[in-house]
Amino acid sequence: MLPLVESVFYWSDLFGTAVFAFSGVLVAGRLRMDGFGVIVLAAVTAIGGGTIRDLIIGAEQVFWVANTVYLWVILGTALLGLYLVHLPRRLPWYMLPLADAFGLAIFTVIGADKALSHGTSGMVAVVMGVITGVAGGMIRDVLAREVPMVLQREIYATACILGGMLYTGSLALGLPVLLATGLGMLGTFVLRVAAIRWHLSLPAFSLTR
């Protein structure tokens, strides 16, 4: 991969890690957890999906074991989050969803790219992109005793599937990596933001008429 793309991936990944960790902080705060609980929910949300991905594809080392900067980002975000949630002035409501959508987009592409680099097929790479993007949030919701958002009607995993398909498909067609990355991230981000803006959702399955 080109050095420029690697650099963009890395710093965007750290940003996504911080955003996902902050969402874990918010859930922990809503449930009135102690400091340890806050850090645990922040950590599983931020690195849970990538950890599962690395274990499945047989990576030599799980990414946060090889680079402990991710752990410091999570710890810093958790501590900062404990302070920010008590401020009288809050961020505009749309800031966190937009940041989360961006984090989802970069996690999806990074997950798919890492799977491809370990010799998986395009289909498996798409699945790994989805796992990287949503599994951490699923673990967080389970620990919070809630039905994971991704298993409800939210267009979340669907956005990951679209982004993963755009990324792997673009590479299969011979497009430059930078362009494939942009298309994959843009597809995920736009679909997720559109779902938030216009309250789009998937049809619910029900056994009742």
Short mmCIF file of C-alpha atoms in Angstrom, two decimals:
data_model
loop_
_atom_site.label_atom_id
_atom_site.label_comp_id
_atom_site.label_asym_id
_atom_site.label_seq_id
_atom_site.Cartn_x
_atom_site.Cartn_y
_atom_site.Cartn_z
CA MET A 1 0.00 0.00 0.00
CA LEU A 2 1.21 3.52 -0.75
CA PRO A 3 2.81 5.39 2.21
CA LEU A 4 0.29 8.23 1.85
CA VAL A 5 -2.64 5.82 2.04
CA GLU A 6 -1.08 4.04 5.02
CA SER A 7 -0.66 7.35 6.83
CA VAL A 8 -4.26 8.39 6.13
CA PHE A 9 -5.47 4.96 7.26
CA TYR A 10 -3.50 5.12 10.50
CA TRP A 11 -4.55 8.59 11.65
CA SER A 12 -8.15 8.04 10.57
CA ASP A 13 -8.12 4.74 12.45
CA LEU A 14 -6.97 6.50 15.63
CA PHE A 15 -9.74 9.07 15.19
CA GLY A 16 -12.32 6.31 14.70
CA THR A 17 -10.97 4.55 17.79
CA ALA A 18 -11.48 7.71 19.85
CA VAL A 19 -15.02 8.23 18.51
CA PHE A 20 -16.08 4.65 19.18
CA ALA A 21 -14.48 4.76 22.63
CA PHE A 22 -16.46 7.93 23.41
CA SER A 23 -19.70 6.20 22.45
CA GLY A 24 -18.81 3.53 25.00
CA VAL A 25 -18.24 6.26 27.59
CA LEU A 26 -21.70 7.68 26.92
CA VAL A 27 -23.37 4.29 27.38
CA ALA A 28 -21.42 3.69 30.61
CA GLY A 29 -22.42 7.13 31.87
CA ARG A 30 -26.07 6.48 31.11
CA LEU A 31 -25.86 3.26 33.14
CA ARG A 32 -24.01 5.06 35.98
CA MET A 33 -20.97 2.75 35.86
CA ASP A 34 -17.80 3.39 37.82
CA GLY A 35 -14.50 4.43 36.25
CA PHE A 36 -13.46 0.87 35.48
CA GLY A 37 -16.77 0.19 33.76
CA VAL A 38 -16.33 3.33 31.66
CA ILE A 39 -12.90 2.20 30.46
CA VAL A 40 -14.12 -1.34 29.74
CA LEU A 41 -17.05 -0.17 27.61
CA ALA A 42 -14.84 2.36 25.84
CA ALA A 43 -12.26 -0.34 25.06
CA VAL A 44 -14.60 -3.06 23.82
CA THR A 45 -16.42 -0.59 21.59
CA ALA A 46 -13.22 0.78 20.07
CA ILE A 47 -11.14 -2.36 19.55
CA GLY A 48 -13.56 -5.26 19.91
CA GLY A 49 -14.32 -5.57 16.21
CA GLY A 50 -10.70 -5.29 15.10
CA THR A 51 -9.66 -7.87 17.68
CA ILE A 52 -12.18 -10.42 16.42
CA ARG A 53 -11.11 -9.71 12.84
CA ASP A 54 -7.43 -10.25 13.59
CA LEU A 55 -8.13 -13.51 15.40
CA ILE A 56 -10.26 -14.83 12.53
CA ILE A 57 -7.81 -13.99 9.74
CA GLY A 58 -4.84 -15.26 11.74
CA ALA A 59 -2.92 -12.00 12.03
CA GLU A 60 0.54 -12.40 13.52
CA GLN A 61 -0.40 -10.00 16.32
CA VAL A 62 -3.66 -8.33 17.25
CA PHE A 63 -3.30 -4.71 16.14
CA TRP A 64 -3.47 -3.10 19.57
CA VAL A 65 -0.93 -5.57 20.97
CA ALA A 66 1.49 -4.62 18.19
CA ASN A 67 0.79 -0.89 18.66
CA THR A 68 -0.21 0.20 22.17
CA VAL A 69 -1.02 3.73 20.95
CA TYR A 70 -4.58 2.46 20.50
CA LEU A 71 -4.81 1.67 24.21
CA TRP A 72 -3.55 5.12 25.14
CA VAL A 73 -6.11 6.71 22.81
CA ILE A 74 -8.86 4.71 24.51
CA LEU A 75 -7.68 5.62 28.00
CA GLY A 76 -7.32 9.29 27.09
CA THR A 77 -10.77 9.34 25.48
CA ALA A 78 -12.34 7.69 28.52
CA LEU A 79 -10.80 10.22 30.90
CA LEU A 80 -11.71 13.14 28.64
CA GLY A 81 -15.22 11.77 28.24
CA LEU A 82 -15.70 11.64 32.02
CA TYR A 83 -14.95 15.36 32.07
CA LEU A 84 -16.92 16.40 28.98
CA VAL A 85 -20.19 14.74 29.98
CA HIS A 86 -20.39 17.03 33.03
CA LEU A 87 -19.96 20.27 31.10
CA PRO A 88 -23.07 22.50 31.00
CA ARG A 89 -22.63 23.12 27.27
CA ARG A 90 -22.80 20.00 25.15
CA LEU A 91 -21.73 19.36 21.60
CA PRO A 92 -24.43 19.75 18.92
CA TRP A 93 -26.45 16.54 18.70
CA TYR A 94 -25.29 15.78 15.17
CA MET A 95 -21.55 15.89 15.88
CA LEU A 96 -21.24 12.43 17.44
CA PRO A 97 -23.40 10.66 14.82
CA LEU A 98 -21.36 12.25 12.02
CA ALA A 99 -18.08 11.33 13.70
CA ASP A 100 -19.41 7.82 14.32
CA ALA A 101 -20.35 7.50 10.64
CA PHE A 102 -16.82 8.49 9.66
CA GLY A 103 -15.35 6.03 12.16
CA LEU A 104 -17.60 3.32 10.77
CA ALA A 105 -16.45 4.13 7.25
CA ILE A 106 -12.73 3.95 8.04
CA PHE A 107 -13.10 0.81 10.19
CA THR A 108 -14.97 -0.92 7.36
CA VAL A 109 -12.32 -0.18 4.76
CA ILE A 110 -9.44 -0.97 7.12
CA GLY A 111 -11.05 -4.27 8.05
CA ALA A 112 -11.59 -5.26 4.44
CA ASP A 113 -8.09 -4.18 3.45
CA LYS A 114 -6.41 -6.13 6.25
CA ALA A 115 -8.39 -9.25 5.33
CA LEU A 116 -7.31 -8.93 1.69
CA SER A 117 -3.69 -8.49 2.77
CA HIS A 118 -3.96 -11.86 4.53
CA GLY A 119 -5.11 -13.58 1.36
CA THR A 120 -8.87 -13.80 1.89
CA SER A 121 -11.44 -13.63 -0.87
CA GLY A 122 -13.37 -10.45 -1.59
CA MET A 123 -16.50 -11.83 0.08
CA VAL A 124 -14.62 -12.69 3.27
CA ALA A 125 -12.99 -9.25 3.19
CA VAL A 126 -16.43 -7.61 3.12
CA VAL A 127 -17.49 -9.70 6.12
CA MET A 128 -14.31 -8.71 7.97
CA GLY A 129 -15.05 -5.07 7.20
CA VAL A 130 -18.51 -5.45 8.72
CA ILE A 131 -17.12 -7.21 11.80
CA THR A 132 -14.51 -4.50 12.28
CA GLY A 133 -17.17 -1.81 12.08
CA VAL A 134 -19.98 -3.27 14.18
CA ALA A 135 -18.73 -6.03 16.49
CA GLY A 136 -17.36 -3.66 19.13
CA GLY A 137 -20.70 -1.91 19.42
CA MET A 138 -22.45 -5.26 19.69
CA ILE A 139 -20.23 -6.30 22.59
CA ARG A 140 -20.84 -2.93 24.27
CA ASP A 141 -24.62 -3.31 23.97
CA VAL A 142 -24.55 -6.88 25.28
CA LEU A 143 -22.54 -5.76 28.34
CA ALA A 144 -25.08 -2.96 28.80
CA ARG A 145 -27.89 -5.56 28.60
CA GLU A 146 -29.41 -3.99 25.50
CA VAL A 147 -30.38 -5.43 22.13
CA PRO A 148 -27.44 -4.50 19.86
CA MET A 149 -28.35 -1.62 17.58
CA VAL A 150 -27.04 -3.51 14.55
CA LEU A 151 -29.63 -6.26 15.14
CA GLN A 152 -32.49 -3.78 15.07
CA ARG A 153 -33.80 -1.77 12.13
CA GLU A 154 -30.90 0.70 12.00
CA ILE A 155 -29.04 0.94 8.69
CA TYR A 156 -25.61 0.34 10.18
CA ALA A 157 -24.20 -3.01 9.11
CA THR A 158 -25.83 -2.43 5.72
CA ALA A 159 -23.68 0.67 5.28
CA CYS A 160 -20.60 -1.43 6.08
CA ILE A 161 -21.60 -4.03 3.49
CA LEU A 162 -21.97 -1.33 0.84
CA GLY A 163 -18.60 0.23 1.70
CA GLY A 164 -16.85 -3.13 1.78
CA MET A 165 -18.28 -4.11 -1.60
CA LEU A 166 -17.29 -0.78 -3.13
CA TYR A 167 -13.74 -1.12 -1.81
CA THR A 168 -13.12 -4.73 -2.78
CA GLY A 169 -14.98 -4.33 -6.08
CA SER A 170 -12.93 -1.28 -7.00
CA LEU A 171 -9.69 -3.12 -6.33
CA ALA A 172 -10.91 -6.11 -8.36
CA LEU A 173 -11.55 -3.75 -11.28
CA GLY A 174 -7.97 -2.48 -11.04
CA LEU A 175 -8.73 0.98 -9.67
CA PRO A 176 -5.99 2.73 -7.66
CA VAL A 177 -5.96 1.95 -3.94
CA LEU A 178 -6.53 5.60 -3.00
CA LEU A 179 -9.63 5.81 -5.21
CA ALA A 180 -10.94 2.47 -3.95
CA THR A 181 -10.45 3.67 -0.38
CA GLY A 182 -12.34 6.88 -1.07
CA LEU A 183 -15.22 5.05 -2.72
CA GLY A 184 -15.49 2.52 0.10
CA MET A 185 -15.46 5.15 2.80
CA LEU A 186 -17.81 7.46 0.93
CA GLY A 187 -20.35 4.70 0.33
CA THR A 188 -20.43 3.75 4.01
CA PHE A 189 -20.50 7.34 5.24
CA VAL A 190 -23.18 8.62 2.85
CA LEU A 191 -25.56 5.71 3.46
CA ARG A 192 -25.18 5.97 7.24
CA VAL A 193 -25.66 9.75 7.27
CA ALA A 194 -28.66 9.46 4.93
CA ALA A 195 -30.21 6.93 7.31
CA ILE A 196 -29.71 9.33 10.22
CA ARG A 197 -30.95 12.39 8.33
CA TRP A 198 -34.09 10.85 6.83
CA HIS A 199 -34.72 8.18 9.48
CA LEU A 200 -34.25 5.35 7.01
CA SER A 201 -34.53 1.81 8.36
CA LEU A 202 -34.82 -1.75 7.19
CA PRO A 203 -38.22 -3.50 7.28
CA ALA A 204 -38.79 -5.35 10.54
CA PHE A 205 -39.37 -9.10 10.65
CA SER A 206 -42.42 -10.16 12.61
CA LEU A 207 -44.40 -13.38 12.99
CA THR A 208 -47.57 -11.43 13.77
CA ARG A 209 -49.81 -9.98 11.09
#
